Amino acid sequence: MKKKALALSLTSILALGAVTPASLTAYAVGEGPNYGGNESIQTSILYTYDEMVNYLKKQDAKQDAMQLEVIGQTVKKRDIYMAKYIKNPNNPTILFLTQQHGNEQLTTEGALEFIKHLGTGKTKGVLDNVNILIVPMLNADGAMGDVDFSLDDYIADGGRNLTRYNAVGADLNRDHVDKVHPETQALHKNVLQKYKIDYMIDLHHQGTQARRDGKLVSGSMLYPTNDKVKPEVLEKSKKLGAVVFNAVDSTGWGHLAKYNGGNGENIGRNGAAVQYDIATLLFEMRGMSDHFNESAVIGQKSNGYLIKQTITTLDAAVQAIADRSIENADISFWDTLDTQR
């Protein structure tokens, strides 16, 4: 029952044309409510791992184009799932990856809605021209708070806490060179190495206080920055970023900045670009679902808009790859886009 309330609140948001810019202004993502220390942050409205698996299996049964694949297991032996849409192996392929960090779940909520979206007539013809891979909740143990360390200092209520780290306290987004942990091993062996992937968007969440032009951002983006990335891969990555920026920043409620990210190959967007020549984009949505730091957690009234921002991002990328308009994307905006402060 707890999912129905969230789904109903999103119905008008997700319906194309049902929400006007004026109706979004009051609770725009960037200006949406923070967690002020006196608001209940309820994880009970978010998908649990088991609920996500049931949802994916139901969509798999409904959608002829979808294949559900287990790519590996977490430390605690939870299966890691991937939704796969491959009609023509020769088409360009994009991978959407969520929840490397277990406390960054609204991108997963958006990815699940997008999977349902792919089974409707709204995407008619798109899957003829682009292949889509979606790995939601890579770090299921962290998302469920099933870890071998204390989460007593974490803020959220609702029956479980969510943490950045996997069950043994590792940051999976720093494991893309050594590949020590089973979640990272599964991603590389059974996704990045198995499929010919052209594009990847790695979806995360950041803190709540970053600004661009004096206004709170709804998120931030960055292309691969490791010096071993090939120039042509870097250019494709910047084009992917241009597509997303134009789709989100033009809405009137989205407000994006450049992320100040590291250069190490052990970071997902850099490792995939260096090791597999995949054009990658990091997208950091504003605010986290749980944390021990109050400034990192977003107020729940912003949830719907962050989910919508995720869906807008995925949809824009898929459409631009399918119709090949991504090839003509103008990357010059990167030269003037401010790094968030």
Coordinates of C-alpha atoms in Angstrom, one line a residue, residues 4 17 32 64-65 67 76 80 90 118 137 152 170 187 194 212 222 252 259 262 269 296 306 309 325 339:
K4 CA 0.3 3.5 -4.0
G17 CA 1.6 18.0 -20.6
G32 CA 12.3 22.6 -2.9
D64 CA 7.5 -8.2 -24.8
A65 CA 10.5 -6.0 -25.5
Q67 CA 14.2 -9.1 -20.7
K76 CA 24.6 -10.4 1.2
I80 CA 21.4 -7.8 -8.9
N90 CA 23.8 -3.1 -34.2
L118 CA 9.0 1.9 -22.0
M137 CA 19.8 -0.6 -7.2
D152 CA 22.5 4.5 14.5
A170 CA 33.1 0.0 0.7
L187 CA 28.7 -4.8 -13.3
K194 CA 29.5 -8.3 -22.1
R212 CA 24.7 28.1 -9.5
L222 CA 30.1 16.0 -15.3
G252 CA 11.8 26.2 -15.5
Y259 CA 29.9 19.0 -10.8
G262 CA 37.5 13.6 -9.2
R269 CA 32.3 7.5 -15.2
A296 CA 22.7 15.9 2.7
L306 CA 13.6 14.7 -8.4
Q309 CA 14.0 15.0 -13.2
S325 CA 20.1 14.1 -32.9
T339 CA 30.8 24.7 -11.4

